[in-house]
PDB file of C-alpha atoms and ligand atoms in Angstrom:
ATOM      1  CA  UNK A 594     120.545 -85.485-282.655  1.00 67.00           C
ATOM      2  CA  UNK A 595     119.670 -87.836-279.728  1.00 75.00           C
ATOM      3  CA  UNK A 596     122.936 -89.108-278.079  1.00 87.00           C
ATOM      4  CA  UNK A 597     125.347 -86.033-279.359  1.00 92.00           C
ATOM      5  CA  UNK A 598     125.084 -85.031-275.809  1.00 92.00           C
ATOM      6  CA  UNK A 599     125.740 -88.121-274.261  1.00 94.00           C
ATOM      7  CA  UNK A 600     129.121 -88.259-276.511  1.00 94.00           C
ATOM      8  CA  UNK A 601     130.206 -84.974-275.640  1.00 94.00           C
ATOM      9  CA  UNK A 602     130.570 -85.297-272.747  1.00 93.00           C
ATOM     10  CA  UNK A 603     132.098 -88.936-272.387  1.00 95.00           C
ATOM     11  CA  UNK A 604     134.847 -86.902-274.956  1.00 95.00           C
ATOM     12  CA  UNK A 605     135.182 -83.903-271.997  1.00 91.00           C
ATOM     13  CA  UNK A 606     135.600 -87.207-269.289  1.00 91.00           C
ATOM     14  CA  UNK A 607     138.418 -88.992-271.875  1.00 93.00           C
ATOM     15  CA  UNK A 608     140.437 -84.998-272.387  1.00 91.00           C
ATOM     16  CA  UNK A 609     140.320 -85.076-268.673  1.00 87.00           C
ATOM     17  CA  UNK A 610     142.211 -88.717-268.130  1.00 89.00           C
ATOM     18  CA  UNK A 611     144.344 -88.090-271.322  1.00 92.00           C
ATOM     19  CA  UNK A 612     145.329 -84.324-270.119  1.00 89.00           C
ATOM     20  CA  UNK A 613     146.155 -86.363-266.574  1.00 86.00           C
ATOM     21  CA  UNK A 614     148.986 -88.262-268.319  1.00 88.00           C
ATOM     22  CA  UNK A 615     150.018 -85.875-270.258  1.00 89.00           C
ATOM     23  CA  UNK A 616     150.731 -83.504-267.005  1.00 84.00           C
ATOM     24  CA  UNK A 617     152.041 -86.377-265.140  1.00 85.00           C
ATOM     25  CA  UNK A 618     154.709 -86.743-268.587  1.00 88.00           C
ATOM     26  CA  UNK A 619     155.723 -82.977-268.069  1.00 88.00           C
ATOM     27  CA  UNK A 620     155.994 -82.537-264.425  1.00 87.00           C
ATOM     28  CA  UNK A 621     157.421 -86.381-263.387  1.00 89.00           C
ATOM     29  CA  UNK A 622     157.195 -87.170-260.560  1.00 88.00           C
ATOM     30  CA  UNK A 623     157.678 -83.618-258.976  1.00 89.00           C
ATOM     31  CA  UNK A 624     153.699 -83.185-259.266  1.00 82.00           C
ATOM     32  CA  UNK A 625     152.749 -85.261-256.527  1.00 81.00           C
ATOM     33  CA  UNK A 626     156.140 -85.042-254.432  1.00 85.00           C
ATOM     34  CA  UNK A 627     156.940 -81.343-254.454  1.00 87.00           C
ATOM     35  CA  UNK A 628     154.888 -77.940-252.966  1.00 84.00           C
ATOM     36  CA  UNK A 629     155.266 -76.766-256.240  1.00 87.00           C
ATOM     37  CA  UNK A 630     153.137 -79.688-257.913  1.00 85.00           C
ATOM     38  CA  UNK A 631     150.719 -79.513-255.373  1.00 83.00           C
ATOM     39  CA  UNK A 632     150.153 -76.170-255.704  1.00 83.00           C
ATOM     40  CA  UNK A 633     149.785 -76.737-259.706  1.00 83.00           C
ATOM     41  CA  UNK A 634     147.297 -79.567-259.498  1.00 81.00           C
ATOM     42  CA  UNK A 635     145.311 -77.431-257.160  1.00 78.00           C
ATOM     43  CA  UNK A 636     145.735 -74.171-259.164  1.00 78.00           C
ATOM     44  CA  UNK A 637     142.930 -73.098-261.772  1.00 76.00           C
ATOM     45  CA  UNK A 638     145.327 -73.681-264.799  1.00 77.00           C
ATOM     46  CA  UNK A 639     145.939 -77.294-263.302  1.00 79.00           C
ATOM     47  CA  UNK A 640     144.438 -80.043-266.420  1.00 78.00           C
ATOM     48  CA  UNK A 641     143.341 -83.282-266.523  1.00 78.00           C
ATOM     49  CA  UNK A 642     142.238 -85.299-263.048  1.00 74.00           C
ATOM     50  CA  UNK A 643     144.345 -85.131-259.841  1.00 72.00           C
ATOM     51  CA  UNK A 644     143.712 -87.002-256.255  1.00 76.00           C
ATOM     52  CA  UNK A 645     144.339 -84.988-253.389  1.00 80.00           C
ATOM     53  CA  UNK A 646     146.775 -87.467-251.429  1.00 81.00           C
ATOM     54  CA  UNK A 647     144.742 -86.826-247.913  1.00 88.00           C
ATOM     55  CA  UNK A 648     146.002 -86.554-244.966  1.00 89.00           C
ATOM     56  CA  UNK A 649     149.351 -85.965-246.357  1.00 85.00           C
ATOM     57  CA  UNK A 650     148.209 -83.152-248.203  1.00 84.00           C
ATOM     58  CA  UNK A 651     145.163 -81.163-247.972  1.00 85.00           C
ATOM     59  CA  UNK A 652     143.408 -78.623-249.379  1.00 82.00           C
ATOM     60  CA  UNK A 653     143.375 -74.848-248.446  1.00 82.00           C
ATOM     61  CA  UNK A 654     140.218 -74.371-247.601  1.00 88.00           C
ATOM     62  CA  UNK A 655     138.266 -71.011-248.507  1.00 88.00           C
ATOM     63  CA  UNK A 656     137.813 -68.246-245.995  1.00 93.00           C
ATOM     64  CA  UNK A 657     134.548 -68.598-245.700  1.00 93.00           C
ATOM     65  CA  UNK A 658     134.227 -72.268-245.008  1.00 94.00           C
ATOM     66  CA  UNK A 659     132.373 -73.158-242.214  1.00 95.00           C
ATOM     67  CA  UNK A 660     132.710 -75.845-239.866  1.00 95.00           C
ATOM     68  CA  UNK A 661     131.965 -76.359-235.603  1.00 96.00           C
ATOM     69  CA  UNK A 662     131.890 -73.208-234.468  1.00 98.00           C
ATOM     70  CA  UNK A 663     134.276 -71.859-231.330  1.00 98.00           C
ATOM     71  CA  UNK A 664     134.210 -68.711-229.142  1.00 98.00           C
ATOM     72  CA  UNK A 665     136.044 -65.552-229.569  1.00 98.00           C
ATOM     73  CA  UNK A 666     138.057 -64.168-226.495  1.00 98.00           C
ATOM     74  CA  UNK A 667     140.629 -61.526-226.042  1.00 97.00           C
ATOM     75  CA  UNK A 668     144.230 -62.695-226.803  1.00 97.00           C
ATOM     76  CA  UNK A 669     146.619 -63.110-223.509  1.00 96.00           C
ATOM     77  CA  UNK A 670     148.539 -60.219-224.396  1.00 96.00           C
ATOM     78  CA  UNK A 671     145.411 -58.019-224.125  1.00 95.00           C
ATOM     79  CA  UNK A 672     145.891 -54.198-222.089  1.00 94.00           C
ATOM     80  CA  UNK A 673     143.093 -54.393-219.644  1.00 95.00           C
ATOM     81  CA  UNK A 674     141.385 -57.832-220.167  1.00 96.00           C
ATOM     82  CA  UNK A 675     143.178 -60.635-221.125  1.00 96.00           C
ATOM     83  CA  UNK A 676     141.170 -63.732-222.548  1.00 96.00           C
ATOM     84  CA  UNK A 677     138.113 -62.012-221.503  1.00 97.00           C
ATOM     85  CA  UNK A 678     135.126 -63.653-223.217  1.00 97.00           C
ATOM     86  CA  UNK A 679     133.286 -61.546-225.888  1.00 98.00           C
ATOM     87  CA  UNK A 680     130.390 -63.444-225.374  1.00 98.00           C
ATOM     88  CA  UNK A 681     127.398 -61.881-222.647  1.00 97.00           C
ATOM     89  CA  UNK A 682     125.608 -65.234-222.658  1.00 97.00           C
ATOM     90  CA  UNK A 683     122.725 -63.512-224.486  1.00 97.00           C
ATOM     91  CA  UNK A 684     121.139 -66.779-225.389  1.00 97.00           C
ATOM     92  CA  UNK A 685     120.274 -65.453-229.264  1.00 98.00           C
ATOM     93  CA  UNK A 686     122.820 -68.144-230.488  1.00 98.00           C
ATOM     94  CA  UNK A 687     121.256 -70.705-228.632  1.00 98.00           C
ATOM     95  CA  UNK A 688     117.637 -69.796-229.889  1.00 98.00           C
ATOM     96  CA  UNK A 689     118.195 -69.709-233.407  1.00 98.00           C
ATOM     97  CA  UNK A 690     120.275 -72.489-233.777  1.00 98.00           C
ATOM     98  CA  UNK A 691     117.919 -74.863-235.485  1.00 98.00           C
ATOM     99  CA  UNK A 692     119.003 -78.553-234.035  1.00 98.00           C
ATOM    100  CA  UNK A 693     119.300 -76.872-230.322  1.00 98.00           C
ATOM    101  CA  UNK A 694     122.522 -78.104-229.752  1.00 98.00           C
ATOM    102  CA  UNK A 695     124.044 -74.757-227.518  1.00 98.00           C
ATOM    103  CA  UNK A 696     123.700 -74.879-224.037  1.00 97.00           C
ATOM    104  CA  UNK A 697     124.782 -72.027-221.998  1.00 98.00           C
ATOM    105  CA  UNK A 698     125.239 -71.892-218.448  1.00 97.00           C
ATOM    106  CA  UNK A 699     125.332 -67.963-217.042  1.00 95.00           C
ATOM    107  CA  UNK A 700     127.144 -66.307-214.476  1.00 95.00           C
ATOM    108  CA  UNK A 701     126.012 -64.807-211.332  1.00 95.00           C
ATOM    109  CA  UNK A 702     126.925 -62.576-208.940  1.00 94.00           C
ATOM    110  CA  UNK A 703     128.398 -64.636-205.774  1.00 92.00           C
ATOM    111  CA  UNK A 704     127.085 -61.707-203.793  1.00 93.00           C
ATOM    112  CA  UNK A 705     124.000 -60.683-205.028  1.00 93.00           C
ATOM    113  CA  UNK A 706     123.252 -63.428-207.150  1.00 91.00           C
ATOM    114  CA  UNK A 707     122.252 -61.702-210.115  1.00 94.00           C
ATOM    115  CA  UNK A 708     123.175 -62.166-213.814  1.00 92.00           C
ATOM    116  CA  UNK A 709     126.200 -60.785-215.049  1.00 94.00           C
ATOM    117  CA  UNK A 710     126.965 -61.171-218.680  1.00 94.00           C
ATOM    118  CA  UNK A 711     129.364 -63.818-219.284  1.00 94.00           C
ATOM    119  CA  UNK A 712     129.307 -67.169-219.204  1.00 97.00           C
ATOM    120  CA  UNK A 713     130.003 -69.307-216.456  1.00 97.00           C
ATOM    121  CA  UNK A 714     130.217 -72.390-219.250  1.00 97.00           C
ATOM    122  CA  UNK A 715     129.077 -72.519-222.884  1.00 98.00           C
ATOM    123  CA  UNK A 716     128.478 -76.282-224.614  1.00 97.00           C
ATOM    124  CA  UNK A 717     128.034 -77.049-228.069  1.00 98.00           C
ATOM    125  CA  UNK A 718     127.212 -80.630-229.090  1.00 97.00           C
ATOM    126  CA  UNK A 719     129.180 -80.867-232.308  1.00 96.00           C
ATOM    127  CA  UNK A 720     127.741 -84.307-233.353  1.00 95.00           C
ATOM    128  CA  UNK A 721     124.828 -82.439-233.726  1.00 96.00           C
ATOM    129  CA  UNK A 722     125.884 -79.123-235.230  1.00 97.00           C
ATOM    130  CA  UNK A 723     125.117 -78.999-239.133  1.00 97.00           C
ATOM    131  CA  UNK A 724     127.382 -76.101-239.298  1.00 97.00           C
ATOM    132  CA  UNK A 725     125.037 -73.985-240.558  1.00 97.00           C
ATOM    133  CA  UNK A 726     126.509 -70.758-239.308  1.00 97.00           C
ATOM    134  CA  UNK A 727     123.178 -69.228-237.738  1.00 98.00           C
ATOM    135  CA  UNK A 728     124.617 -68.877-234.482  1.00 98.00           C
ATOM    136  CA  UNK A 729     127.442 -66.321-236.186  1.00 98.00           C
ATOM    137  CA  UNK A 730     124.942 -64.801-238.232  1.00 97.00           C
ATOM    138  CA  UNK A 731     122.851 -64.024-235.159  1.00 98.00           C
ATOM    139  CA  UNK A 732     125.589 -63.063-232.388  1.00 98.00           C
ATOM    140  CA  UNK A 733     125.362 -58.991-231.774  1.00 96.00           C
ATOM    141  CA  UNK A 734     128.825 -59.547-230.354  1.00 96.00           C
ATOM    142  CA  UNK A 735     130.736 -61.277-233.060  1.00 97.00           C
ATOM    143  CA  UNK A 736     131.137 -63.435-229.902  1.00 98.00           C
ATOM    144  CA  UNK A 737     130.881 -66.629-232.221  1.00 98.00           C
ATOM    145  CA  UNK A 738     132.696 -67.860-234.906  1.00 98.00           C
ATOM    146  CA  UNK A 739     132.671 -70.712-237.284  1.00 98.00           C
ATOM    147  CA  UNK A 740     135.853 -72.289-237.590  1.00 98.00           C
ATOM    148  CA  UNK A 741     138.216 -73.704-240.464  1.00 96.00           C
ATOM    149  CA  UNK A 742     139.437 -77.258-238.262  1.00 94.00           C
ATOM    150  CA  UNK A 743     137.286 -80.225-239.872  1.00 94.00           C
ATOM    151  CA  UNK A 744     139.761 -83.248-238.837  1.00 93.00           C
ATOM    152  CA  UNK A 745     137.756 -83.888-235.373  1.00 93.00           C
ATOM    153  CA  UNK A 746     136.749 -87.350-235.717  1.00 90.00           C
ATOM    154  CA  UNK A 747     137.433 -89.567-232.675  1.00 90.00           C
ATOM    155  CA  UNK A 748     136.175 -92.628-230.842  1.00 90.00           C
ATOM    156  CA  UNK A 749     134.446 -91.625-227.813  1.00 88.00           C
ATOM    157  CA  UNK A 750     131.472 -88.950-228.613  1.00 83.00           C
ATOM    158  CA  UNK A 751     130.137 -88.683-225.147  1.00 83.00           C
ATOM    159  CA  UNK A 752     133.884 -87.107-223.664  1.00 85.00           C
ATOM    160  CA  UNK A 753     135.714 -85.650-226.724  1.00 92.00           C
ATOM    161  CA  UNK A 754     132.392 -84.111-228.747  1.00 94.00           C
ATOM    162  CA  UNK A 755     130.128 -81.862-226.534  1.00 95.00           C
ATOM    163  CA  UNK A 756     132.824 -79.533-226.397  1.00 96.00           C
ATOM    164  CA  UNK A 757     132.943 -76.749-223.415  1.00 97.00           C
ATOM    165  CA  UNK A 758     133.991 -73.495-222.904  1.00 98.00           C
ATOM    166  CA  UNK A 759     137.536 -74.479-222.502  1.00 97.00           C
ATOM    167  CA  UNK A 760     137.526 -76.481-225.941  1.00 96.00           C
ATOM    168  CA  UNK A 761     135.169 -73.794-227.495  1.00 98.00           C
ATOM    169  CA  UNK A 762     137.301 -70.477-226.623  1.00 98.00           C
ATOM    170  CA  UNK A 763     139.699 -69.229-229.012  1.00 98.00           C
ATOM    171  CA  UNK A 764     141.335 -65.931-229.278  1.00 98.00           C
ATOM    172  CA  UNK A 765     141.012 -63.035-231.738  1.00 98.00           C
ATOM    173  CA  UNK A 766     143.904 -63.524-233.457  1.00 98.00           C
ATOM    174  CA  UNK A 767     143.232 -66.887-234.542  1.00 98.00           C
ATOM    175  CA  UNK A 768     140.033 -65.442-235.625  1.00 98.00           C
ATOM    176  CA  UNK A 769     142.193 -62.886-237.873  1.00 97.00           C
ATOM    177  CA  UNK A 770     144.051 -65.347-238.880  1.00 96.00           C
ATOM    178  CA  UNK A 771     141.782 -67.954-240.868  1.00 96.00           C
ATOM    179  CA  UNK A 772     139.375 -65.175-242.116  1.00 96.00           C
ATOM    180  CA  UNK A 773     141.189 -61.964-242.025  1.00 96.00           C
ATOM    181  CA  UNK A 774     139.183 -59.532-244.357  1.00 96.00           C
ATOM    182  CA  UNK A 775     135.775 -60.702-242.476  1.00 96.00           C
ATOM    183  CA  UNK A 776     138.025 -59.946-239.035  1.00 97.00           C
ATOM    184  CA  UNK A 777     138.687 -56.332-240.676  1.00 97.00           C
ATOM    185  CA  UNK A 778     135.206 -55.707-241.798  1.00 96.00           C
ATOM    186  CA  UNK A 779     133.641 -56.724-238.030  1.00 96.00           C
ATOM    187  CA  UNK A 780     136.473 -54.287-236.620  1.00 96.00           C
ATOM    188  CA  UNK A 781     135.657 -51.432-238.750  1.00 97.00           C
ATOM    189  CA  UNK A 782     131.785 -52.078-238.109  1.00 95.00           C
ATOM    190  CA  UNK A 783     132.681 -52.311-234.151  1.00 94.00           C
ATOM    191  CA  UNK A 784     134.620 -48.939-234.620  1.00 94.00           C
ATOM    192  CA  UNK A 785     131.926 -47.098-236.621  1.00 95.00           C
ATOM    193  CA  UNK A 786     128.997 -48.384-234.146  1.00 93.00           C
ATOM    194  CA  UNK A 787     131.159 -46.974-231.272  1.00 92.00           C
ATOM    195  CA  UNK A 788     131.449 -43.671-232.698  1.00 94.00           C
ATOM    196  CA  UNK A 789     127.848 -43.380-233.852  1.00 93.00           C
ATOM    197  CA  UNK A 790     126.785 -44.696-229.867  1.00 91.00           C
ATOM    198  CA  UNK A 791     129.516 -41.413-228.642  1.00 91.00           C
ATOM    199  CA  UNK A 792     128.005 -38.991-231.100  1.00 91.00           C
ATOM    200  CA  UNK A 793     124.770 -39.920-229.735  1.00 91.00           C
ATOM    201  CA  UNK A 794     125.844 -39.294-225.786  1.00 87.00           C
ATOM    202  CA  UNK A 795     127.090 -36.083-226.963  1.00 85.00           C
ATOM    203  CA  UNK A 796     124.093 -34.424-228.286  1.00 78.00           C
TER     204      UNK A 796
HETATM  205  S1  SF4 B 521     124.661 -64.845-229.371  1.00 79.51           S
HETATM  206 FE1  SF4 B 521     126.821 -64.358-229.051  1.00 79.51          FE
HETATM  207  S2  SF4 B 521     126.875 -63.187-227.152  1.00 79.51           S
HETATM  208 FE2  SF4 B 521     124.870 -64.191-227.251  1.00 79.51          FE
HETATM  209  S3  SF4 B 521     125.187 -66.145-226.137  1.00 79.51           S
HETATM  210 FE3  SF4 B 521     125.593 -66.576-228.265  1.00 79.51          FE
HETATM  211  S4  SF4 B 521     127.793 -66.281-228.515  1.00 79.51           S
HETATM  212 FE4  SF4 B 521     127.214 -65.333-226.598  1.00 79.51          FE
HETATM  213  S1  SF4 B 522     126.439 -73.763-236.714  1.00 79.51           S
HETATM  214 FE1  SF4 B 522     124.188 -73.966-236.750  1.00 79.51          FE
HETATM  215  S2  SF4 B 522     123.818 -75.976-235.879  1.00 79.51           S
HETATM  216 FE2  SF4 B 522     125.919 -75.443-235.325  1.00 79.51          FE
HETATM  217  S3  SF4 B 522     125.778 -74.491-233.327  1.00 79.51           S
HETATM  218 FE3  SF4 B 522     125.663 -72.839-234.828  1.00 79.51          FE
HETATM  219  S4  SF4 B 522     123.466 -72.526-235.211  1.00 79.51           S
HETATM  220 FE4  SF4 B 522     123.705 -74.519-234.201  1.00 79.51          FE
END
């Protein structure tokens, strides 16, 4: 009948704010004051409606989540190559990103003057970035990364948001840190691609 619908779900809305009260009744005020609560009212068994109480608290945000993207390079404590750049300024990244916001600037050789594969700077315009993730997609050097930090608003776009290499770079183990089955995957890819590339140079 015409209108069943429409009270449905105006009855689903009025469970939700009546379940809200009757949480708030068993947990007091622990549910917006304790970790405990917070986890609750964030938890899948969590009922009725619940504000997130932002910036105080804030929500875990999924491993996948995607927002400016930074650079991956090795962590200080590295054997051989301590934050060494993954990136070979390749230039894919910058081509596919659709609102062109990466500019790369390439190394040369002081004495020959020829390219060597790193960059001398990297920019990304993050005003301009729609986080899409293309550039990570594209990268054959997991060289790229999209990151988890979202709180980067500030007053003065022209110096704080076209960030450079130095605001971009980040090192692996922050990588493995916010996304740490996608860090194991791309290692165990890396490791199987190097010994496919040795059992080839053996034949
Ligand atoms: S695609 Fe990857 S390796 Fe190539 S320039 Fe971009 S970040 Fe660097
Ligand atoms: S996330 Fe998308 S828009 Fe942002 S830099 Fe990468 S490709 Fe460009």
């Amino acid at each position: 009948m015409y209108g069943v619908g429409i009270l449905k779900g105006l009855g689903i809305t009025l469970k939700h704010f009546v379940d809200t009260y009757v949480d708030d009744f068993k947990w007091g005020i622990r549910r917006y004051t304790s970790d405990e609560g917070f986890t609750a009212r964030q938890g899948l068994e969590t009922e009725g409606l619940f504000t997130v109480q932002y910036p105080e608290e804030k929500i875990a945000v999924p491993e996948r989540f995607r927002f400016v993207p930074f650079l991956v390079v090795n962590d200080q404590d590295h054997a051989t190559e301590p934050d060494a750049d993954w990136c070979t300024s390749c230039g894919i990244c910058a081509k596919v990103c659709p609102p062109q916001c990466i500019w790369i600037i390439r190394s040369t050789d002081p004495d020959t003057g020829r390219p060597v594969p790193q960059p001398k700077d990297f920019f990304i315009d993050i005003d301009i970035c729609m986080n899409c993730g293309f550039c990570a997609e594209f990268c054959p050097f997991d060289a790229i990364k999209m990151d988890h930090d979202y709180e980067l608003s500030d007053y003065d776009r022209t110096s704080t948001h076209i960030y450079n290499h130095a605001k971009l770079a980040k090192p692996l183990s922050y990588w493995q840190m916010i996304a740490p089955s996608r860090a194991e995957q791309e290692r165990l890819s890396r490791e199987a691609d190097e010994a496919a590339k040795a059992a080839r140079k053996r034949k």
